[in-house]
mmCIF file with all atom_site columns, C-alpha atoms and ligand atoms in Angstrom:
data_model
loop_
_atom_site.group_PDB
_atom_site.id
_atom_site.type_symbol
_atom_site.label_atom_id
_atom_site.label_alt_id
_atom_site.label_comp_id
_atom_site.label_asym_id
_atom_site.label_entity_id
_atom_site.label_seq_id
_atom_site.pdbx_PDB_ins_code
_atom_site.Cartn_x
_atom_site.Cartn_y
_atom_site.Cartn_z
_atom_site.occupancy
_atom_site.B_iso_or_equiv
_atom_site.pdbx_formal_charge
_atom_site.auth_seq_id
_atom_site.auth_comp_id
_atom_site.auth_asym_id
_atom_site.auth_atom_id
_atom_site.pdbx_PDB_model_num
ATOM   1   C CA  . MET S 1 1   ? -26.091 -8.810  -0.260  1.00 67.00 ? 1   MET S CA  1
ATOM   2   C CA  . ASP S 1 2   ? -22.937 -10.444 1.152   1.00 68.00 ? 2   ASP S CA  1
ATOM   3   C CA  . ALA S 1 3   ? -19.249 -10.411 0.224   1.00 67.00 ? 3   ALA S CA  1
ATOM   4   C CA  . SER S 1 4   ? -19.747 -13.002 -2.519  1.00 76.00 ? 4   SER S CA  1
ATOM   5   C CA  . ASP S 1 5   ? -22.265 -10.656 -4.197  1.00 84.00 ? 5   ASP S CA  1
ATOM   6   C CA  . ILE S 1 6   ? -19.655 -7.903  -4.274  1.00 88.00 ? 6   ILE S CA  1
ATOM   7   C CA  . GLU S 1 7   ? -17.143 -10.371 -5.739  1.00 88.00 ? 7   GLU S CA  1
ATOM   8   C CA  . LYS S 1 8   ? -19.511 -10.832 -8.714  1.00 91.00 ? 8   LYS S CA  1
ATOM   9   C CA  . ASP S 1 9   ? -18.368 -7.367  -9.854  1.00 94.00 ? 9   ASP S CA  1
ATOM   10  C CA  . LEU S 1 10  ? -14.855 -8.740  -10.450 1.00 96.00 ? 10  LEU S CA  1
ATOM   11  C CA  . SER S 1 11  ? -13.810 -10.208 -13.797 1.00 95.00 ? 11  SER S CA  1
ATOM   12  C CA  . THR S 1 12  ? -10.661 -11.775 -12.299 1.00 96.00 ? 12  THR S CA  1
ATOM   13  C CA  . ILE S 1 13  ? -9.597  -12.500 -8.751  1.00 97.00 ? 13  ILE S CA  1
ATOM   14  C CA  . HIS S 1 14  ? -5.830  -12.032 -8.662  1.00 98.00 ? 14  HIS S CA  1
ATOM   15  C CA  . TYR S 1 15  ? -5.116  -12.856 -5.026  1.00 98.00 ? 15  TYR S CA  1
ATOM   16  C CA  . THR S 1 16  ? -7.268  -14.325 -2.267  1.00 97.00 ? 16  THR S CA  1
ATOM   17  C CA  . GLU S 1 17  ? -7.176  -13.254 1.362   1.00 97.00 ? 17  GLU S CA  1
ATOM   18  C CA  . ASP S 1 18  ? -5.164  -16.388 2.275   1.00 98.00 ? 18  ASP S CA  1
ATOM   19  C CA  . GLN S 1 19  ? -2.558  -15.676 -0.409  1.00 98.00 ? 19  GLN S CA  1
ATOM   20  C CA  . ILE S 1 20  ? -2.251  -12.043 0.719   1.00 98.00 ? 20  ILE S CA  1
ATOM   21  C CA  . LEU S 1 21  ? -1.893  -12.966 4.402   1.00 98.00 ? 21  LEU S CA  1
ATOM   22  C CA  . ALA S 1 22  ? 0.735   -15.626 3.614   1.00 98.00 ? 22  ALA S CA  1
ATOM   23  C CA  . LYS S 1 23  ? 2.732   -13.081 1.605   1.00 98.00 ? 23  LYS S CA  1
ATOM   24  C CA  . LEU S 1 24  ? 2.503   -10.504 4.397   1.00 98.00 ? 24  LEU S CA  1
ATOM   25  C CA  . ARG S 1 25  ? 3.805   -13.067 6.914   1.00 98.00 ? 25  ARG S CA  1
ATOM   26  C CA  . GLU S 1 26  ? 6.755   -13.671 4.582   1.00 98.00 ? 26  GLU S CA  1
ATOM   27  C CA  . LEU S 1 27  ? 7.437   -9.929  4.292   1.00 98.00 ? 27  LEU S CA  1
ATOM   28  C CA  . ALA S 1 28  ? 7.074   -9.521  8.072   1.00 98.00 ? 28  ALA S CA  1
ATOM   29  C CA  . GLY S 1 29  ? 9.767   -12.177 8.575   1.00 98.00 ? 29  GLY S CA  1
ATOM   30  C CA  . ARG S 1 30  ? 12.143  -10.281 6.310   1.00 98.00 ? 30  ARG S CA  1
ATOM   31  C CA  . ILE S 1 31  ? 11.331  -6.981  8.025   1.00 98.00 ? 31  ILE S CA  1
ATOM   32  C CA  . GLU S 1 32  ? 12.017  -8.495  11.458  1.00 98.00 ? 32  GLU S CA  1
ATOM   33  C CA  . GLN S 1 33  ? 15.436  -9.684  10.295  1.00 98.00 ? 33  GLN S CA  1
ATOM   34  C CA  . ASP S 1 34  ? 16.342  -6.426  8.557   1.00 98.00 ? 34  ASP S CA  1
ATOM   35  C CA  . TYR S 1 35  ? 15.335  -4.233  11.517  1.00 98.00 ? 35  TYR S CA  1
ATOM   36  C CA  . GLU S 1 36  ? 16.651  -6.464  14.299  1.00 98.00 ? 36  GLU S CA  1
ATOM   37  C CA  . GLY S 1 37  ? 17.838  -4.306  17.209  1.00 97.00 ? 37  GLY S CA  1
ATOM   38  C CA  . LYS S 1 38  ? 16.385  -1.140  15.644  1.00 98.00 ? 38  LYS S CA  1
ATOM   39  C CA  . ASP S 1 39  ? 13.230  0.726   16.484  1.00 97.00 ? 39  ASP S CA  1
ATOM   40  C CA  . LEU S 1 40  ? 10.704  0.777   13.658  1.00 98.00 ? 40  LEU S CA  1
ATOM   41  C CA  . LEU S 1 41  ? 7.964   3.190   12.659  1.00 98.00 ? 41  LEU S CA  1
ATOM   42  C CA  . ILE S 1 42  ? 5.606   2.005   9.957   1.00 98.00 ? 42  ILE S CA  1
ATOM   43  C CA  . VAL S 1 43  ? 3.767   4.741   8.090   1.00 98.00 ? 43  VAL S CA  1
ATOM   44  C CA  . GLY S 1 44  ? 0.550   3.872   6.288   1.00 98.00 ? 44  GLY S CA  1
ATOM   45  C CA  . VAL S 1 45  ? -0.684  5.944   3.400   1.00 96.00 ? 45  VAL S CA  1
ATOM   46  C CA  . LEU S 1 46  ? -4.423  6.528   3.785   1.00 96.00 ? 46  LEU S CA  1
ATOM   47  C CA  . LYS S 1 47  ? -6.839  5.309   2.814   1.00 94.00 ? 47  LYS S CA  1
ATOM   48  C CA  . GLY S 1 48  ? -5.798  2.345   0.709   1.00 95.00 ? 48  GLY S CA  1
ATOM   49  C CA  . ALA S 1 49  ? -3.097  1.029   3.048   1.00 97.00 ? 49  ALA S CA  1
ATOM   50  C CA  . VAL S 1 50  ? -5.435  0.512   6.017   1.00 98.00 ? 50  VAL S CA  1
ATOM   51  C CA  . MET S 1 51  ? -5.858  -3.233  5.429   1.00 98.00 ? 51  MET S CA  1
ATOM   52  C CA  . VAL S 1 52  ? -2.220  -3.957  4.641   1.00 98.00 ? 52  VAL S CA  1
ATOM   53  C CA  . MET S 1 53  ? -1.080  -1.922  7.678   1.00 98.00 ? 53  MET S CA  1
ATOM   54  C CA  . ALA S 1 54  ? -3.422  -3.858  9.967   1.00 98.00 ? 54  ALA S CA  1
ATOM   55  C CA  . ASP S 1 55  ? -2.360  -7.256  8.650   1.00 98.00 ? 55  ASP S CA  1
ATOM   56  C CA  . LEU S 1 56  ? 1.352   -6.491  8.286   1.00 98.00 ? 56  LEU S CA  1
ATOM   57  C CA  . ALA S 1 57  ? 1.573   -4.999  11.783  1.00 98.00 ? 57  ALA S CA  1
ATOM   58  C CA  . ARG S 1 58  ? -0.120  -8.047  13.294  1.00 98.00 ? 58  ARG S CA  1
ATOM   59  C CA  . ALA S 1 59  ? 2.171   -10.384 11.329  1.00 98.00 ? 59  ALA S CA  1
ATOM   60  C CA  . LEU S 1 60  ? 5.140   -8.738  13.070  1.00 98.00 ? 60  LEU S CA  1
ATOM   61  C CA  . THR S 1 61  ? 6.114   -10.381 16.356  1.00 97.00 ? 61  THR S CA  1
ATOM   62  C CA  . ARG S 1 62  ? 8.135   -7.388  17.572  1.00 97.00 ? 62  ARG S CA  1
ATOM   63  C CA  . HIS S 1 63  ? 7.320   -3.902  18.783  1.00 97.00 ? 63  HIS S CA  1
ATOM   64  C CA  . VAL S 1 64  ? 6.403   -1.463  16.060  1.00 98.00 ? 64  VAL S CA  1
ATOM   65  C CA  . GLU S 1 65  ? 4.931   2.027   16.086  1.00 98.00 ? 65  GLU S CA  1
ATOM   66  C CA  . MET S 1 66  ? 2.298   3.030   13.560  1.00 98.00 ? 66  MET S CA  1
ATOM   67  C CA  . ASP S 1 67  ? 1.532   6.423   12.053  1.00 98.00 ? 67  ASP S CA  1
ATOM   68  C CA  . TRP S 1 68  ? -0.466  7.626   9.078   1.00 98.00 ? 68  TRP S CA  1
ATOM   69  C CA  . MET S 1 69  ? -0.280  10.131  6.266   1.00 98.00 ? 69  MET S CA  1
ATOM   70  C CA  . ALA S 1 70  ? -2.926  11.138  3.776   1.00 96.00 ? 70  ALA S CA  1
ATOM   71  C CA  . VAL S 1 71  ? -1.872  12.684  0.497   1.00 93.00 ? 71  VAL S CA  1
ATOM   72  C CA  . SER S 1 72  ? -3.739  13.615  -2.614  1.00 88.00 ? 72  SER S CA  1
ATOM   73  C CA  . SER S 1 73  ? -2.146  13.245  -5.966  1.00 78.00 ? 73  SER S CA  1
ATOM   74  C CA  . TYR S 1 74  ? -3.422  15.274  -8.873  1.00 69.00 ? 74  TYR S CA  1
ATOM   75  C CA  . GLY S 1 75  ? -3.627  13.503  -12.187 1.00 62.00 ? 75  GLY S CA  1
ATOM   76  C CA  . SER S 1 76  ? -5.631  12.906  -15.289 1.00 54.00 ? 76  SER S CA  1
ATOM   77  C CA  . GLY S 1 77  ? -8.036  9.965   -15.147 1.00 55.00 ? 77  GLY S CA  1
ATOM   78  C CA  . THR S 1 78  ? -6.634  7.149   -13.057 1.00 59.00 ? 78  THR S CA  1
ATOM   79  C CA  . LYS S 1 79  ? -2.929  8.085   -13.450 1.00 61.00 ? 79  LYS S CA  1
ATOM   80  C CA  . SER S 1 80  ? -1.195  10.344  -10.951 1.00 64.00 ? 80  SER S CA  1
ATOM   81  C CA  . SER S 1 81  ? 0.962   13.296  -11.963 1.00 65.00 ? 81  SER S CA  1
ATOM   82  C CA  . GLY S 1 82  ? 3.409   13.435  -9.076  1.00 68.00 ? 82  GLY S CA  1
ATOM   83  C CA  . VAL S 1 83  ? 1.969   16.757  -7.881  1.00 79.00 ? 83  VAL S CA  1
ATOM   84  C CA  . VAL S 1 84  ? 1.111   15.912  -4.298  1.00 89.00 ? 84  VAL S CA  1
ATOM   85  C CA  . ARG S 1 85  ? -0.595  17.693  -1.415  1.00 92.00 ? 85  ARG S CA  1
ATOM   86  C CA  . ILE S 1 86  ? -0.453  16.539  2.210   1.00 95.00 ? 86  ILE S CA  1
ATOM   87  C CA  . LEU S 1 87  ? -3.977  16.156  3.630   1.00 96.00 ? 87  LEU S CA  1
ATOM   88  C CA  . LYS S 1 88  ? -2.853  14.635  6.924   1.00 97.00 ? 88  LYS S CA  1
ATOM   89  C CA  . ASP S 1 89  ? 0.735   14.763  8.123   1.00 98.00 ? 89  ASP S CA  1
ATOM   90  C CA  . LEU S 1 90  ? 2.516   12.432  10.542  1.00 98.00 ? 90  LEU S CA  1
ATOM   91  C CA  . ASP S 1 91  ? 1.967   12.917  14.275  1.00 98.00 ? 91  ASP S CA  1
ATOM   92  C CA  . THR S 1 92  ? 5.510   11.634  14.866  1.00 96.00 ? 92  THR S CA  1
ATOM   93  C CA  . ASP S 1 93  ? 8.855   13.443  14.608  1.00 98.00 ? 93  ASP S CA  1
ATOM   94  C CA  . ILE S 1 94  ? 10.805  10.998  12.446  1.00 98.00 ? 94  ILE S CA  1
ATOM   95  C CA  . SER S 1 95  ? 14.270  12.506  12.825  1.00 98.00 ? 95  SER S CA  1
ATOM   96  C CA  . GLY S 1 96  ? 16.700  9.699   13.662  1.00 98.00 ? 96  GLY S CA  1
ATOM   97  C CA  . ARG S 1 97  ? 13.940  7.074   13.235  1.00 98.00 ? 97  ARG S CA  1
ATOM   98  C CA  . HIS S 1 98  ? 13.798  4.049   10.938  1.00 98.00 ? 98  HIS S CA  1
ATOM   99  C CA  . VAL S 1 99  ? 10.712  4.601   8.781   1.00 98.00 ? 99  VAL S CA  1
ATOM   100 C CA  . LEU S 1 100 ? 8.992   2.013   6.636   1.00 98.00 ? 100 LEU S CA  1
ATOM   101 C CA  . ILE S 1 101 ? 6.298   3.420   4.327   1.00 98.00 ? 101 ILE S CA  1
ATOM   102 C CA  . VAL S 1 102 ? 3.470   0.932   3.820   1.00 98.00 ? 102 VAL S CA  1
ATOM   103 C CA  . GLU S 1 103 ? 1.507   1.251   0.576   1.00 97.00 ? 103 GLU S CA  1
ATOM   104 C CA  . ASP S 1 104 ? -1.382  -0.628  -0.936  1.00 97.00 ? 104 ASP S CA  1
ATOM   105 C CA  . ILE S 1 105 ? -0.349  -0.326  -4.577  1.00 95.00 ? 105 ILE S CA  1
ATOM   106 C CA  . ILE S 1 106 ? 2.324   1.428   -6.615  1.00 94.00 ? 106 ILE S CA  1
ATOM   107 C CA  . ASP S 1 107 ? 1.364   2.340   -10.148 1.00 91.00 ? 107 ASP S CA  1
ATOM   108 C CA  . THR S 1 108 ? 3.582   5.048   -11.661 1.00 88.00 ? 108 THR S CA  1
ATOM   109 C CA  . GLY S 1 109 ? 5.402   5.486   -8.358  1.00 90.00 ? 109 GLY S CA  1
ATOM   110 C CA  . LEU S 1 110 ? 5.199   9.288   -8.656  1.00 89.00 ? 110 LEU S CA  1
ATOM   111 C CA  . THR S 1 111 ? 3.228   9.731   -5.420  1.00 89.00 ? 111 THR S CA  1
ATOM   112 C CA  . LEU S 1 112 ? 5.638   7.551   -3.520  1.00 92.00 ? 112 LEU S CA  1
ATOM   113 C CA  . SER S 1 113 ? 8.790   9.150   -4.961  1.00 92.00 ? 113 SER S CA  1
ATOM   114 C CA  . TRP S 1 114 ? 7.460   12.488  -3.720  1.00 93.00 ? 114 TRP S CA  1
ATOM   115 C CA  . LEU S 1 115 ? 6.650   11.013  -0.317  1.00 95.00 ? 115 LEU S CA  1
ATOM   116 C CA  . VAL S 1 116 ? 10.092  9.451   0.089   1.00 96.00 ? 116 VAL S CA  1
ATOM   117 C CA  . SER S 1 117 ? 11.884  12.729  -0.621  1.00 95.00 ? 117 SER S CA  1
ATOM   118 C CA  . ASN S 1 118 ? 9.480   14.595  1.662   1.00 96.00 ? 118 ASN S CA  1
ATOM   119 C CA  . LEU S 1 119 ? 10.177  12.179  4.541   1.00 98.00 ? 119 LEU S CA  1
ATOM   120 C CA  . GLN S 1 120 ? 13.904  12.103  3.797   1.00 97.00 ? 120 GLN S CA  1
ATOM   121 C CA  . SER S 1 121 ? 14.057  15.889  4.257   1.00 98.00 ? 121 SER S CA  1
ATOM   122 C CA  . ARG S 1 122 ? 12.992  15.368  7.911   1.00 98.00 ? 122 ARG S CA  1
ATOM   123 C CA  . GLY S 1 123 ? 16.270  13.622  8.828   1.00 98.00 ? 123 GLY S CA  1
ATOM   124 C CA  . PRO S 1 124 ? 15.197  10.016  9.494   1.00 98.00 ? 124 PRO S CA  1
ATOM   125 C CA  . ALA S 1 125 ? 17.774  7.255   10.072  1.00 98.00 ? 125 ALA S CA  1
ATOM   126 C CA  . SER S 1 126 ? 16.306  5.422   7.065   1.00 98.00 ? 126 SER S CA  1
ATOM   127 C CA  . VAL S 1 127 ? 13.282  5.376   4.785   1.00 98.00 ? 127 VAL S CA  1
ATOM   128 C CA  . GLU S 1 128 ? 12.217  2.193   3.001   1.00 98.00 ? 128 GLU S CA  1
ATOM   129 C CA  . ILE S 1 129 ? 9.047   1.132   1.179   1.00 97.00 ? 129 ILE S CA  1
ATOM   130 C CA  . CYS S 1 130 ? 6.799   -1.878  1.530   1.00 98.00 ? 130 CYS S CA  1
ATOM   131 C CA  . THR S 1 131 ? 3.919   -2.329  -0.900  1.00 97.00 ? 131 THR S CA  1
ATOM   132 C CA  . ALA S 1 132 ? 1.321   -5.063  -1.092  1.00 98.00 ? 132 ALA S CA  1
ATOM   133 C CA  . PHE S 1 133 ? 0.904   -4.682  -4.869  1.00 97.00 ? 133 PHE S CA  1
ATOM   134 C CA  . ARG S 1 134 ? 2.879   -3.242  -7.737  1.00 95.00 ? 134 ARG S CA  1
ATOM   135 C CA  . LYS S 1 135 ? 1.876   -2.479  -11.311 1.00 94.00 ? 135 LYS S CA  1
ATOM   136 C CA  . PRO S 1 136 ? 4.239   -2.964  -14.300 1.00 90.00 ? 136 PRO S CA  1
ATOM   137 C CA  . ASP S 1 137 ? 5.106   0.759   -14.713 1.00 84.00 ? 137 ASP S CA  1
ATOM   138 C CA  . ALA S 1 138 ? 6.493   0.892   -11.176 1.00 77.00 ? 138 ALA S CA  1
ATOM   139 C CA  . ALA S 1 139 ? 8.417   -2.361  -11.604 1.00 76.00 ? 139 ALA S CA  1
ATOM   140 C CA  . ALA S 1 140 ? 10.006  -1.030  -14.799 1.00 76.00 ? 140 ALA S CA  1
ATOM   141 C CA  . LYS S 1 141 ? 10.909  2.558   -14.064 1.00 77.00 ? 141 LYS S CA  1
ATOM   142 C CA  . MET S 1 142 ? 10.429  3.662   -10.484 1.00 77.00 ? 142 MET S CA  1
ATOM   143 C CA  . ALA S 1 143 ? 13.239  5.985   -9.409  1.00 79.00 ? 143 ALA S CA  1
ATOM   144 C CA  . VAL S 1 144 ? 13.291  5.013   -5.716  1.00 85.00 ? 144 VAL S CA  1
ATOM   145 C CA  . PRO S 1 145 ? 13.892  1.360   -4.821  1.00 90.00 ? 145 PRO S CA  1
ATOM   146 C CA  . VAL S 1 146 ? 11.030  -0.591  -3.250  1.00 95.00 ? 146 VAL S CA  1
ATOM   147 C CA  . LYS S 1 147 ? 12.500  -2.978  -0.695  1.00 97.00 ? 147 LYS S CA  1
ATOM   148 C CA  . TYR S 1 148 ? 9.439   -5.122  0.072   1.00 98.00 ? 148 TYR S CA  1
ATOM   149 C CA  . VAL S 1 149 ? 6.941   -6.063  -2.664  1.00 97.00 ? 149 VAL S CA  1
ATOM   150 C CA  . GLY S 1 150 ? 4.023   -8.409  -2.091  1.00 98.00 ? 150 GLY S CA  1
ATOM   151 C CA  . PHE S 1 151 ? 2.707   -9.170  -5.573  1.00 98.00 ? 151 PHE S CA  1
ATOM   152 C CA  . ASP S 1 152 ? 3.114   -7.856  -9.099  1.00 96.00 ? 152 ASP S CA  1
ATOM   153 C CA  . LEU S 1 153 ? -0.168  -7.144  -10.878 1.00 96.00 ? 153 LEU S CA  1
ATOM   154 C CA  . PRO S 1 154 ? -1.053  -6.557  -14.544 1.00 95.00 ? 154 PRO S CA  1
ATOM   155 C CA  . ASP S 1 155 ? -1.788  -3.012  -15.706 1.00 93.00 ? 155 ASP S CA  1
ATOM   156 C CA  . GLU S 1 156 ? -5.490  -3.193  -14.865 1.00 93.00 ? 156 GLU S CA  1
ATOM   157 C CA  . PHE S 1 157 ? -7.617  -1.206  -12.433 1.00 93.00 ? 157 PHE S CA  1
ATOM   158 C CA  . VAL S 1 158 ? -7.955  -3.413  -9.396  1.00 96.00 ? 158 VAL S CA  1
ATOM   159 C CA  . VAL S 1 159 ? -10.072 -3.176  -6.259  1.00 96.00 ? 159 VAL S CA  1
ATOM   160 C CA  . GLY S 1 160 ? -10.339 -4.868  -2.889  1.00 97.00 ? 160 GLY S CA  1
ATOM   161 C CA  . TYR S 1 161 ? -8.135  -5.201  0.163   1.00 98.00 ? 161 TYR S CA  1
ATOM   162 C CA  . GLY S 1 162 ? -8.207  -1.433  0.699   1.00 97.00 ? 162 GLY S CA  1
ATOM   163 C CA  . LEU S 1 163 ? -8.300  -0.458  -2.977  1.00 97.00 ? 163 LEU S CA  1
ATOM   164 C CA  . ASP S 1 164 ? -11.438 1.321   -4.128  1.00 95.00 ? 164 ASP S CA  1
ATOM   165 C CA  . TYR S 1 165 ? -13.539 2.267   -7.093  1.00 95.00 ? 165 TYR S CA  1
ATOM   166 C CA  . ALA S 1 166 ? -15.503 5.429   -6.167  1.00 94.00 ? 166 ALA S CA  1
ATOM   167 C CA  . GLU S 1 167 ? -14.834 4.616   -2.473  1.00 95.00 ? 167 GLU S CA  1
ATOM   168 C CA  . LYS S 1 168 ? -16.412 1.164   -2.775  1.00 96.00 ? 168 LYS S CA  1
ATOM   169 C CA  . TYR S 1 169 ? -14.842 -2.335  -2.720  1.00 96.00 ? 169 TYR S CA  1
ATOM   170 C CA  . ARG S 1 170 ? -12.209 -1.463  -0.073  1.00 97.00 ? 170 ARG S CA  1
ATOM   171 C CA  . ASN S 1 171 ? -13.779 -4.064  2.229   1.00 96.00 ? 171 ASN S CA  1
ATOM   172 C CA  . LEU S 1 172 ? -13.380 -6.953  -0.232  1.00 97.00 ? 172 LEU S CA  1
ATOM   173 C CA  . ARG S 1 173 ? -10.942 -9.463  1.233   1.00 96.00 ? 173 ARG S CA  1
ATOM   174 C CA  . CYS S 1 174 ? -9.443  -10.419 -2.132  1.00 97.00 ? 174 CYS S CA  1
ATOM   175 C CA  . VAL S 1 175 ? -7.942  -8.253  -4.891  1.00 98.00 ? 175 VAL S CA  1
ATOM   176 C CA  . GLY S 1 176 ? -9.359  -8.403  -8.394  1.00 97.00 ? 176 GLY S CA  1
ATOM   177 C CA  . THR S 1 177 ? -10.053 -6.538  -11.608 1.00 97.00 ? 177 THR S CA  1
ATOM   178 C CA  . LEU S 1 178 ? -13.439 -4.820  -11.897 1.00 94.00 ? 178 LEU S CA  1
ATOM   179 C CA  . ALA S 1 179 ? -15.703 -6.309  -14.563 1.00 93.00 ? 179 ALA S CA  1
ATOM   180 C CA  . PRO S 1 180 ? -16.697 -3.975  -17.441 1.00 85.00 ? 180 PRO S CA  1
ATOM   181 C CA  . HIS S 1 181 ? -20.409 -4.089  -16.518 1.00 87.00 ? 181 HIS S CA  1
ATOM   182 C CA  . VAL S 1 182 ? -19.608 -2.091  -13.355 1.00 89.00 ? 182 VAL S CA  1
ATOM   183 C CA  . TYR S 1 183 ? -18.581 0.959   -15.405 1.00 75.00 ? 183 TYR S CA  1
ATOM   184 C CA  . SER S 1 184 ? -21.650 0.994   -17.626 1.00 72.00 ? 184 SER S CA  1
HETATM 185 P P1  . LIG Z 2 .   ? 1.136   6.248   -8.378  1.00 95.90 ? 201 LIG Z P1  1
HETATM 186 O O1  . LIG Z 2 .   ? 0.813   6.218   -9.850  1.00 95.90 ? 201 LIG Z O1  1
HETATM 187 O O2  . LIG Z 2 .   ? 1.663   7.572   -7.953  1.00 95.90 ? 201 LIG Z O2  1
HETATM 188 O O3  . LIG Z 2 .   ? -0.277  6.078   -7.678  1.00 95.90 ? 201 LIG Z O3  1
HETATM 189 O O4  . LIG Z 2 .   ? 2.045   5.087   -8.002  1.00 95.90 ? 201 LIG Z O4  1
HETATM 190 C C1  . LIG Z 2 .   ? -0.488  5.217   -6.646  1.00 95.90 ? 201 LIG Z C1  1
HETATM 191 C C2  . LIG Z 2 .   ? -1.883  5.427   -6.125  1.00 95.90 ? 201 LIG Z C2  1
HETATM 192 O O5  . LIG Z 2 .   ? -2.828  5.340   -7.208  1.00 95.90 ? 201 LIG Z O5  1
HETATM 193 C C3  . LIG Z 2 .   ? -3.944  4.612   -6.813  1.00 95.90 ? 201 LIG Z C3  1
HETATM 194 N N1  . LIG Z 2 .   ? -4.048  3.442   -7.701  1.00 95.90 ? 201 LIG Z N1  1
HETATM 195 C C4  . LIG Z 2 .   ? -5.043  2.563   -7.678  1.00 95.90 ? 201 LIG Z C4  1
HETATM 196 N N2  . LIG Z 2 .   ? -6.131  2.481   -6.887  1.00 95.90 ? 201 LIG Z N2  1
HETATM 197 N N3  . LIG Z 2 .   ? -6.812  0.532   -8.041  1.00 95.90 ? 201 LIG Z N3  1
HETATM 198 C C5  . LIG Z 2 .   ? -7.007  1.456   -7.087  1.00 95.90 ? 201 LIG Z C5  1
HETATM 199 O O6  . LIG Z 2 .   ? -7.983  1.345   -6.367  1.00 95.90 ? 201 LIG Z O6  1
HETATM 200 C C6  . LIG Z 2 .   ? -5.750  0.540   -8.886  1.00 95.90 ? 201 LIG Z C6  1
HETATM 201 O O7  . LIG Z 2 .   ? -5.610  -0.333  -9.743  1.00 95.90 ? 201 LIG Z O7  1
HETATM 202 C C7  . LIG Z 2 .   ? -4.815  1.623   -8.672  1.00 95.90 ? 201 LIG Z C7  1
HETATM 203 N N4  . LIG Z 2 .   ? -3.642  1.943   -9.290  1.00 95.90 ? 201 LIG Z N4  1
HETATM 204 C C8  . LIG Z 2 .   ? -3.212  3.081   -8.660  1.00 95.90 ? 201 LIG Z C8  1
HETATM 205 C C9  . LIG Z 2 .   ? -3.721  4.212   -5.383  1.00 95.90 ? 201 LIG Z C9  1
HETATM 206 O O8  . LIG Z 2 .   ? -4.364  5.169   -4.554  1.00 95.90 ? 201 LIG Z O8  1
HETATM 207 C C10 . LIG Z 2 .   ? -2.238  4.318   -5.177  1.00 95.90 ? 201 LIG Z C10 1
HETATM 208 O O9  . LIG Z 2 .   ? -1.860  4.621   -3.846  1.00 95.90 ? 201 LIG Z O9  1
#
């Protein structure tokens, strides 16, 4: 089995690796301008944001520090409820720091809204959000603004580029919708 065999489980490929990397370079350019002269800490949300953190960080041509958080969001089915538990906290004291949260995908935005207010309570200089992908619910009604958005996706369960189905497919280089035969 190789990567193309895994891709056979997708009904649609939404974005290829090349498209994702080009978009991240564009976002990195904006981030460099916006944070010129400021220190920057990017915070990846495990596990999904591993790929986007790695590629975004390497698209930046300036110094950046990286840290990680892991949270679990309780919900019914595939939708989160906004009730969040920290599984792994930051190693860094963020007071007075410029923090950019890096996410793989925002769906309802409830997990992220909780995370932003949690980080804001620690006295950072700023907290902004960068996400590789965004679903329609988040685009329509998310309470906290998302400064950097890679791509908007339809309201379908997608995998690849860090996103999983039962912990699989994270290593796919593209992002696509899982074909129905995978569930049955
Ligand atoms: P909320 O709804 O709080 O949840 O924005 C965001 C988290 O939900 C997961 N998520 C997905 N994971 N394919 C996935 O593999 C999807 O289509 C999907 N939609 C939401 C993901 O963990 C994200 O951080």
